[in-house]
Tab-separated table of C-alpha atoms in Angstrom:
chain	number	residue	atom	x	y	z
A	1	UNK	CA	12.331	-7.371	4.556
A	2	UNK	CA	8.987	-8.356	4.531
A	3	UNK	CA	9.490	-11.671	6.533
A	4	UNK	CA	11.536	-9.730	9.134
A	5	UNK	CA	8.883	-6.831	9.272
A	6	UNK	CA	6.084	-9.234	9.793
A	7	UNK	CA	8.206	-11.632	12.386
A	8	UNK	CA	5.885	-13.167	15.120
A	9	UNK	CA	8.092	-11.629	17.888
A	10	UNK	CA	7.691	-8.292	16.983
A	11	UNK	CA	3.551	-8.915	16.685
A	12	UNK	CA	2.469	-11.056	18.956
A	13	UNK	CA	3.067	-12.195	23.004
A	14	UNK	CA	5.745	-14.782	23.849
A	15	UNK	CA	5.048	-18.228	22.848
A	16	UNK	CA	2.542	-16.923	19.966
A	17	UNK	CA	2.811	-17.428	16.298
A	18	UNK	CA	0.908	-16.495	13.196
A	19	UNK	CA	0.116	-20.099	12.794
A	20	UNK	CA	-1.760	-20.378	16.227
A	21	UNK	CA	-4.058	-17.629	14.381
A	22	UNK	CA	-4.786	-20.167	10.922
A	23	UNK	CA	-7.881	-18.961	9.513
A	24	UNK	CA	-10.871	-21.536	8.724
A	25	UNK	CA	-14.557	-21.190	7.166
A	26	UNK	CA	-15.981	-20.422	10.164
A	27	UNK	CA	-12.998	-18.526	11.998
A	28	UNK	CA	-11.593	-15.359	10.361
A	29	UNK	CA	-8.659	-13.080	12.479
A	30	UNK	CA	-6.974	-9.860	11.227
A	31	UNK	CA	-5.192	-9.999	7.608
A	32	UNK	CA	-2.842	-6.614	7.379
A	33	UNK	CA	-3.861	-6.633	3.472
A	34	UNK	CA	-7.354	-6.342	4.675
A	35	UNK	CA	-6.476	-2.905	5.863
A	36	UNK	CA	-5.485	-2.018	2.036
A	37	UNK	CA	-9.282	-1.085	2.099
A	38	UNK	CA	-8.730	1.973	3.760
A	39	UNK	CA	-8.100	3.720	0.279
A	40	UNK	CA	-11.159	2.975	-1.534
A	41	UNK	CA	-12.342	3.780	1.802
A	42	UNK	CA	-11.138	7.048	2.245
A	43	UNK	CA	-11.785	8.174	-1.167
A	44	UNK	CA	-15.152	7.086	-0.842
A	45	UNK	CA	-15.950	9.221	2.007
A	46	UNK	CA	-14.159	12.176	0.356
A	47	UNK	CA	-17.028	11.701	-2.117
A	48	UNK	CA	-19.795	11.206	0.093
A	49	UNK	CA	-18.547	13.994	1.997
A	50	UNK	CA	-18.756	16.403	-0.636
A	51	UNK	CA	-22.366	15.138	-2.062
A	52	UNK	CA	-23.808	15.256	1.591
A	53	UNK	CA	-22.085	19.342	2.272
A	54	UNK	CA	-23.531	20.421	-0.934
A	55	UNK	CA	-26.677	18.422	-0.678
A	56	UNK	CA	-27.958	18.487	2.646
A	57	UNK	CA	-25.425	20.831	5.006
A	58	UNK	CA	-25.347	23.660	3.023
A	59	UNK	CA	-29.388	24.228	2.262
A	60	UNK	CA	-29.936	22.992	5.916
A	61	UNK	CA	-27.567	25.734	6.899
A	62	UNK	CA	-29.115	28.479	4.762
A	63	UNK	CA	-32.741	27.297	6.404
A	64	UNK	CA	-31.673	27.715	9.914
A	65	UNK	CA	-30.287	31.051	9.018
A	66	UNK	CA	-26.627	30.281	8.510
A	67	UNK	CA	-25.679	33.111	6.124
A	68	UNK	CA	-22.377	34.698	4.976
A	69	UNK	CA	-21.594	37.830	5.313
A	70	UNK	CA	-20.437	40.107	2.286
A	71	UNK	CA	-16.902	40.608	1.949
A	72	UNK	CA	-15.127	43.721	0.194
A	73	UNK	CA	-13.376	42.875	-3.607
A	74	UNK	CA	-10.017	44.273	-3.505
A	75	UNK	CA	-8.676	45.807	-6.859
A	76	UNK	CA	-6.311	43.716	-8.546
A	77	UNK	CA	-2.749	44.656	-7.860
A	78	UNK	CA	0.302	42.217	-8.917
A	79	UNK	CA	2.719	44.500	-6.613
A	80	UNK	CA	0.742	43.636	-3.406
A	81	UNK	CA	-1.034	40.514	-4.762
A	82	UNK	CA	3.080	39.194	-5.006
A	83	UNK	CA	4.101	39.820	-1.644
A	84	UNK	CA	0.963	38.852	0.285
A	85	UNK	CA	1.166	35.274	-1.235
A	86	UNK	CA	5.151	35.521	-0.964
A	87	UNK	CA	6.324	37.299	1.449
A	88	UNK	CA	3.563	38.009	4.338
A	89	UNK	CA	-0.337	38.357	4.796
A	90	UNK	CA	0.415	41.226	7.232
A	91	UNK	CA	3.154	43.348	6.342
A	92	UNK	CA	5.039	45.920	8.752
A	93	UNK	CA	5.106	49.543	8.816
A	94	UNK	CA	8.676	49.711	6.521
A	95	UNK	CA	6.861	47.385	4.027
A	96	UNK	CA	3.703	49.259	3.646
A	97	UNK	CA	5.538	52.279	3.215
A	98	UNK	CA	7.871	50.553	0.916
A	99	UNK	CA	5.015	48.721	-1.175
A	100	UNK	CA	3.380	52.620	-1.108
A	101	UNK	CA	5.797	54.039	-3.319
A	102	UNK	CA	5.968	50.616	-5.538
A	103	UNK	CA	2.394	51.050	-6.343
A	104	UNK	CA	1.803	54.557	-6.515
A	105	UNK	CA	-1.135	54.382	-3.851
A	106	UNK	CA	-1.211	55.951	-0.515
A	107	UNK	CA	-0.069	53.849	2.535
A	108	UNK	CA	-3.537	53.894	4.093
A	109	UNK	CA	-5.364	52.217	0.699
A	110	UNK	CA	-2.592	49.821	1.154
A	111	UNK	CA	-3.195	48.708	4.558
A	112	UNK	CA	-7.214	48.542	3.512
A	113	UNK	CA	-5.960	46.294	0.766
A	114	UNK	CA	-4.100	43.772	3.133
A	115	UNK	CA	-6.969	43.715	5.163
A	116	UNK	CA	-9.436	43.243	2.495
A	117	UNK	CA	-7.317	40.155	0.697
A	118	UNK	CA	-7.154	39.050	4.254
A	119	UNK	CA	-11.085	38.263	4.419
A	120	UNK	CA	-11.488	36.995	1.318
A	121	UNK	CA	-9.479	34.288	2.219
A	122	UNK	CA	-11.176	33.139	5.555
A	123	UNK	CA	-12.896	30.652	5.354
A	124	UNK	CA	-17.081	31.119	4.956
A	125	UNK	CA	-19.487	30.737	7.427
A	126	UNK	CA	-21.246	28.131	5.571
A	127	UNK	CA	-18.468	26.230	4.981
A	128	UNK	CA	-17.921	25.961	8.595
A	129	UNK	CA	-21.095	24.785	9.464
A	130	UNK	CA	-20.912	22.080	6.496
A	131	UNK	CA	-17.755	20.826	7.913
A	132	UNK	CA	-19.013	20.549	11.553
A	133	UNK	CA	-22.329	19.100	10.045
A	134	UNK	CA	-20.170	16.013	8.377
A	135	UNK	CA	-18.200	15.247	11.358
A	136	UNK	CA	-21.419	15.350	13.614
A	137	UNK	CA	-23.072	12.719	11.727
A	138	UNK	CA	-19.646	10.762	11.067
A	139	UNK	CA	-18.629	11.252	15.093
A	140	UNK	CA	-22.399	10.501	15.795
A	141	UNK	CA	-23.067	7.499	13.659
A	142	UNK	CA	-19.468	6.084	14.759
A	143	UNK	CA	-20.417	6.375	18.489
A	144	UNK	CA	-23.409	4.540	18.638
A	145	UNK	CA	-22.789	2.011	16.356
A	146	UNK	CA	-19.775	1.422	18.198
A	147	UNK	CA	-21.908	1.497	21.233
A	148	UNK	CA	-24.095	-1.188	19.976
A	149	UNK	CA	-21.713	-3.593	19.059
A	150	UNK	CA	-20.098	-3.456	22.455
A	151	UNK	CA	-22.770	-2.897	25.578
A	152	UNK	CA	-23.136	-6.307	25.404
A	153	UNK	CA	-19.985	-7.641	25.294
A	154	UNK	CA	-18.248	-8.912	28.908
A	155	UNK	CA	-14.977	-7.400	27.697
A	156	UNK	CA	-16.290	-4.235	27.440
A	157	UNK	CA	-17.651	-4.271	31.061
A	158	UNK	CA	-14.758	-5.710	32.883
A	159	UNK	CA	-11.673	-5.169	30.382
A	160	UNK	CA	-9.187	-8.076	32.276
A	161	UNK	CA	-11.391	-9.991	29.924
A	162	UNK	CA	-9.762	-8.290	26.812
A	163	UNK	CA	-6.905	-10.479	27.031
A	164	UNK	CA	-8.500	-13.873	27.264
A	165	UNK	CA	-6.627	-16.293	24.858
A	166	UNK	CA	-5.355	-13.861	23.434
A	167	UNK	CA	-3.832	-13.501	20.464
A	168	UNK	CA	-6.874	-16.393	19.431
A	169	UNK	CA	-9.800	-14.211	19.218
A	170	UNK	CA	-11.779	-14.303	16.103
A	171	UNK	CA	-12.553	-11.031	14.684
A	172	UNK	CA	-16.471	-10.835	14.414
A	173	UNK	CA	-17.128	-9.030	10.589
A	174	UNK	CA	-18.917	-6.333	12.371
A	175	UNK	CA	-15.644	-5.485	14.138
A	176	UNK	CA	-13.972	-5.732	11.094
A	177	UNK	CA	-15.942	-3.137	9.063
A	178	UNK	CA	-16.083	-0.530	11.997
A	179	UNK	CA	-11.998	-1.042	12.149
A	180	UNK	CA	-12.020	0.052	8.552
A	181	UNK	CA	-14.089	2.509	8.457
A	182	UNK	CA	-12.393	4.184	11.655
A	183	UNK	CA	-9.451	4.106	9.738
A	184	UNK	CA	-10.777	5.364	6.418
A	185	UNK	CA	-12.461	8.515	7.887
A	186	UNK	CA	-8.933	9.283	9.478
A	187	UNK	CA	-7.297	8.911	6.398
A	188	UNK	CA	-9.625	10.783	4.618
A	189	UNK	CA	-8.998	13.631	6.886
A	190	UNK	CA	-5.708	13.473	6.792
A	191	UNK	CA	-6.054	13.734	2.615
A	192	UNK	CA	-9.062	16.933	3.324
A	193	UNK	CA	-6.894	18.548	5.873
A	194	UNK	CA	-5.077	20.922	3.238
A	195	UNK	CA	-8.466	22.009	2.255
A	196	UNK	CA	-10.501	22.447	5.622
A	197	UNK	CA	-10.232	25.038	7.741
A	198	UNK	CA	-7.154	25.425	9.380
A	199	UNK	CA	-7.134	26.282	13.282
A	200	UNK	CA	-3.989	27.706	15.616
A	201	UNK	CA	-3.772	23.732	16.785
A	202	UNK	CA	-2.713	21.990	13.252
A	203	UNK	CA	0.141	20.777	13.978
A	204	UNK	CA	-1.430	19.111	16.575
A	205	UNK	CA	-4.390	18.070	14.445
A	206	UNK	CA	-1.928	16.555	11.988
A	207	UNK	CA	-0.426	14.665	15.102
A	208	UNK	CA	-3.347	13.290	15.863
A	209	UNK	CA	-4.341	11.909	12.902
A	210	UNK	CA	-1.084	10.593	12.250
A	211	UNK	CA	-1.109	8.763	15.839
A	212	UNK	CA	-4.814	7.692	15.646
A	213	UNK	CA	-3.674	6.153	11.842
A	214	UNK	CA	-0.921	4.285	13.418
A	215	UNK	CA	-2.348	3.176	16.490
A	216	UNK	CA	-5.650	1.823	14.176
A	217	UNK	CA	-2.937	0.050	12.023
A	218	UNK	CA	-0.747	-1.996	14.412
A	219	UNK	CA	-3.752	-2.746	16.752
A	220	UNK	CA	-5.166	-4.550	13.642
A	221	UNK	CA	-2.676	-6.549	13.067
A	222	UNK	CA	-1.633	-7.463	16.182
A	223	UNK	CA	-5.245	-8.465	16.896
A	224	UNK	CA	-5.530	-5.726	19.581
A	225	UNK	CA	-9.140	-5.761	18.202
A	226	UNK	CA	-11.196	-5.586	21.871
A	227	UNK	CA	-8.967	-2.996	23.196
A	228	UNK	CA	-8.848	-0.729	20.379
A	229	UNK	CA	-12.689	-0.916	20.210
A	230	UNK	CA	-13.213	0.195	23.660
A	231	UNK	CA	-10.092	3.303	23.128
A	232	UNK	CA	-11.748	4.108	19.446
A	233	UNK	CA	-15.552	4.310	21.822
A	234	UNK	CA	-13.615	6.562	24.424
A	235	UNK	CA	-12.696	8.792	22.233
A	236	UNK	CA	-15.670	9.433	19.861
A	237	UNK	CA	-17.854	9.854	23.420
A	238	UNK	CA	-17.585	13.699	23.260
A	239	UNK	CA	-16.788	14.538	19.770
A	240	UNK	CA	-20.028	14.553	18.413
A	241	UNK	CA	-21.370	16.727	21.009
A	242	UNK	CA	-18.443	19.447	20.054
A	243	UNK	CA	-19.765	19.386	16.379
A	244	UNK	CA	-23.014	20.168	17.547
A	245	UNK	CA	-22.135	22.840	19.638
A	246	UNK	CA	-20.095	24.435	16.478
A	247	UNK	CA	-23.479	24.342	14.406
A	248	UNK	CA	-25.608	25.520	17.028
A	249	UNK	CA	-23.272	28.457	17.560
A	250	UNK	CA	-22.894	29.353	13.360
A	251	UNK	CA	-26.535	29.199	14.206
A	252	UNK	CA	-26.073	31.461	16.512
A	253	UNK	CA	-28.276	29.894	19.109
A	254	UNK	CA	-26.126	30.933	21.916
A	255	UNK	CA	-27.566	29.719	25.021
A	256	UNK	CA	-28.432	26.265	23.508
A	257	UNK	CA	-24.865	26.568	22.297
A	258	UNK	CA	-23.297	27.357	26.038
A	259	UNK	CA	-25.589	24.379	27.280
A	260	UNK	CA	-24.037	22.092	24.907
A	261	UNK	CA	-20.814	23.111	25.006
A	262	UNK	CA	-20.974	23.010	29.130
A	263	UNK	CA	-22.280	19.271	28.310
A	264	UNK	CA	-19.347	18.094	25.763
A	265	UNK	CA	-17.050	19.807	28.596
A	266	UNK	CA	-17.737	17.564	31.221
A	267	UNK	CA	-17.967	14.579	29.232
A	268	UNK	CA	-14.829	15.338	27.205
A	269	UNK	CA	-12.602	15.707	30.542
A	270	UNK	CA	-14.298	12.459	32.091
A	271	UNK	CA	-13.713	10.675	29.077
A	272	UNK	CA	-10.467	11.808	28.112
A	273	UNK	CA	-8.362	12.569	31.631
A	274	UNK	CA	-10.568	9.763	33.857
A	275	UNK	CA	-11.990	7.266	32.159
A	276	UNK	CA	-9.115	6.360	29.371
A	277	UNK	CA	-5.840	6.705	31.498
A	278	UNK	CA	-7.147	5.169	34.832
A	279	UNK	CA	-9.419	2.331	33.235
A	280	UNK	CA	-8.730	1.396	29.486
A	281	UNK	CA	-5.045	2.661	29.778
A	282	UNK	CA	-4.254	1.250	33.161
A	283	UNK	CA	-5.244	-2.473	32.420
A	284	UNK	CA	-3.163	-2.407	29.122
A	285	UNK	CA	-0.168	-1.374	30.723
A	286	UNK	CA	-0.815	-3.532	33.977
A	287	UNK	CA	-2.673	-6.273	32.932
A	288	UNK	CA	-1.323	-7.497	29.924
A	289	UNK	CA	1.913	-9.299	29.104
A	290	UNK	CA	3.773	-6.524	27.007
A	291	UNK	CA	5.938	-7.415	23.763
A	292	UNK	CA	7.773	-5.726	21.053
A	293	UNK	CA	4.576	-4.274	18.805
A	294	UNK	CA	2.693	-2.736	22.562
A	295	UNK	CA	5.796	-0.632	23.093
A	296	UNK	CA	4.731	0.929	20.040
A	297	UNK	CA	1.269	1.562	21.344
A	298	UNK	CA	2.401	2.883	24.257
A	299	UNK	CA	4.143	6.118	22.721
A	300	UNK	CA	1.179	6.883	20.940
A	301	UNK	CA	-1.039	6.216	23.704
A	302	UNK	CA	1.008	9.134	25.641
A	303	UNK	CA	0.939	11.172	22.633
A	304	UNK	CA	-2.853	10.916	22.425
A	305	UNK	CA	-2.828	11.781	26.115
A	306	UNK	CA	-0.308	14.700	26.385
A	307	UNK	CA	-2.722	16.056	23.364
A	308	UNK	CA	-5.826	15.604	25.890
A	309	UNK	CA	-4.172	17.619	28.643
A	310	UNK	CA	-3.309	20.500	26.020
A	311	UNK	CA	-7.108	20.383	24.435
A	312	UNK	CA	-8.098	19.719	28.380
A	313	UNK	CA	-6.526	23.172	29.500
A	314	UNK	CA	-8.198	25.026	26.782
A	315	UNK	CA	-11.878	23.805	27.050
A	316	UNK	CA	-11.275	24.081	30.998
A	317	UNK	CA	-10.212	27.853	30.121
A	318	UNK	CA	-12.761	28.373	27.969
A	319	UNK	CA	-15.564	27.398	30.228
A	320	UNK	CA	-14.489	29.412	32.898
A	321	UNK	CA	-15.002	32.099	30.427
A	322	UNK	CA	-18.383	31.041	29.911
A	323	UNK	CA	-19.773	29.808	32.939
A	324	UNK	CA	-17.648	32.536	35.626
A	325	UNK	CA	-17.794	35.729	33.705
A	326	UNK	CA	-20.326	35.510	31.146
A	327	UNK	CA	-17.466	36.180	28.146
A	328	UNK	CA	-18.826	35.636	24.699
A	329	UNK	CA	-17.257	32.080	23.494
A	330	UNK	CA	-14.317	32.838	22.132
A	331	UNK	CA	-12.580	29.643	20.709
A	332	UNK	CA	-9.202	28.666	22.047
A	333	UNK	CA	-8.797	26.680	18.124
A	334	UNK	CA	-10.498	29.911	16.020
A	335	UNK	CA	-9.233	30.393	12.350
A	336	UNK	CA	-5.386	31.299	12.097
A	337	UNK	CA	-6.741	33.658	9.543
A	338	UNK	CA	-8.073	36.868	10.959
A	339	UNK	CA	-12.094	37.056	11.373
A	340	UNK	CA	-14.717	39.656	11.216
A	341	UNK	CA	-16.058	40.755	14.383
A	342	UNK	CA	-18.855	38.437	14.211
A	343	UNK	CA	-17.069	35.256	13.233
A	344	UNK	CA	-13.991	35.483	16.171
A	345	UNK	CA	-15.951	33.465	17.984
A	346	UNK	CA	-15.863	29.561	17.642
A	347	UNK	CA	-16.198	26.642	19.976
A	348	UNK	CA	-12.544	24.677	21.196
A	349	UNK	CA	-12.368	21.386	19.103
A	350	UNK	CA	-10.599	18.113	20.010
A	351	UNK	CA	-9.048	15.570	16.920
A	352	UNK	CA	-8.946	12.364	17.996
């Protein structure tokens, strides 16, 4: 199985083998096992993660005035307590009445108990802001250093040159380690994601992560090192900017928070519907000689893109709503848990 899996057909272009890619002490290419990493990887970001929220996000937050708001204890009650975790958070008329008589109470105190167990289960303010605070400096950090390692590359300028001699392109260490730890923080979202706030667009988070996983994966090992650099770049352009929007607007500095958001906008929608599918996108499909393993690339290439026209629409929508008619920012990805009056309001996120 694993000979057939790892067949140089399936990985590599016509005429290509695994043994036109022999390592040597001064030339090293992509080893799958090297991608093994990714757990001690992962789990060591889930620990870094959790010293840096608790450390630094959380007494930042509480300096710049990021508080939470006091939420009503609801009386223990093991009729209602059983079918709000069972049955239904928000139970209809015929239930209320019937959980009423059940527990002896009148139907009003019941409803004021659904609503009370409701909020205590949304998520915290704070806890927000820590989690936008740890992707900021991951998205941030990833950017640039990606940035750095490729402004001065040819490749990166004029991508035709991606595919010179390929599959026989060393893989510079650098490249190596930002692979890894692209594919780490993924994982290790995918491993949080249970435990993070969860927005009306989780499915399509989950999506996402699985495709960006994937697409991380097979690149590696079929070398697709240069162009995965420049998609991996692409896509971390604009998410930084959102995370900083998110904690300026927990902040509640609103009109540095519409600025910002107006500014991850327009560079989310250049980067996402412009930039990727009529440069990066384009000269894979149309420059390249396709085999078996790009196929594979290609699906979740469209996935990635169908999920940019669907995050597209609701930034686009949401910026009318800002810009046009002045309507407080309302985000299109809030909480699926209901919020207090003054936490309906976040920013539309993108995964990617």
């Amino acid at each position: 199985l694993s000979e057939g899996f790892w067949h140089h057909e399936y990985w590599l272009p016509p005429g290509a083998t695994w043994e036109d890619m022999k390592e040597s002490v001064d030339t090293h290419y992509p080893q799958p096992q090297d991608l093994l990493l990714c757990i001690p990887g992962a789990l060591f970001l889930i620990v870094v993660r959790c010293i840096f929220e608790r450390a630094i996000a959380l007494p930042l937050g509480r300096k710049l005035g990021v508080s939470d708001k006091l939420r009503p204890k609801v009386q223990p009650n093991a009729t209602l307590e059983g079918f709000y975790v069972l049955l239904g958070r928000t139970p209809k008329e015929g239930d209320l009445i019937s959980l009423a008589k059940q527990s002896d109470l009148p139907v009003k105190k019941v409803e004021t108990w659904f609503r009370h167990r409701r909020a205590q289960d949304r998520p915290r303010l704070t806890k927000k802001f820590c989690e936008a605070s740890w992707r900021f400096v991951f998205y941030f950090t990833s950017f640039f250093s990606g940035l750095a390692l490729l402004y001065d590359k040819p490749w990166f300028w004029d991508h035709t040159m991606c595919w010179l001699k390929f599959p026989q392109q060393p893989l510079p260490p650098a490249f190596g380690w930002y692979y890894l730890l692209e594919l780490s923080f993924y994982c290790s979202l995918v491993a949080t994601l249970p435990f993070d706030v969860k927005r009306k667009d989780f499915k399509e988070q989950i999506i996402h992560h699985v495709a960006t996983i994937t697409l991380i994966f097979v690149s590696y090992c079929a070398n697709l090192i240069r162009f995965g650099m420049i998609v991996m770049l692409v896509h971390d352009a604009s998410d930084y900017i959102l995370e900083l929007a998110k904690m300026l607007h927990y902040m509640k500095w609103n009109w540095v928070c519409d600025a910002v958001f107006i500014v991850f906008a327009v560079v989310f929608v250049i980067s996402r519907l412009v930039i990727f599918p009529l440069t990066t996108y384009y000269y894979f499909v149309t420059k390249f000689q396709l085999f078996l393993v790009t196929y594979l690339i290609n699906i979740f290439l469209m996935i990635l893109q169908l999920l940019h026209i669907f995050w597209s629409c609701l930034i686009i929508k949401m910026l009318f709503g800002v810009i046009l008619h002045g309507m407080r920012r309302k985000d299109a990805r809030s909480d699926t848990e209901e919020s207090d009056r003054s936490e309906t309001e976040e920013l539309t996120k993108n995964r990617e």
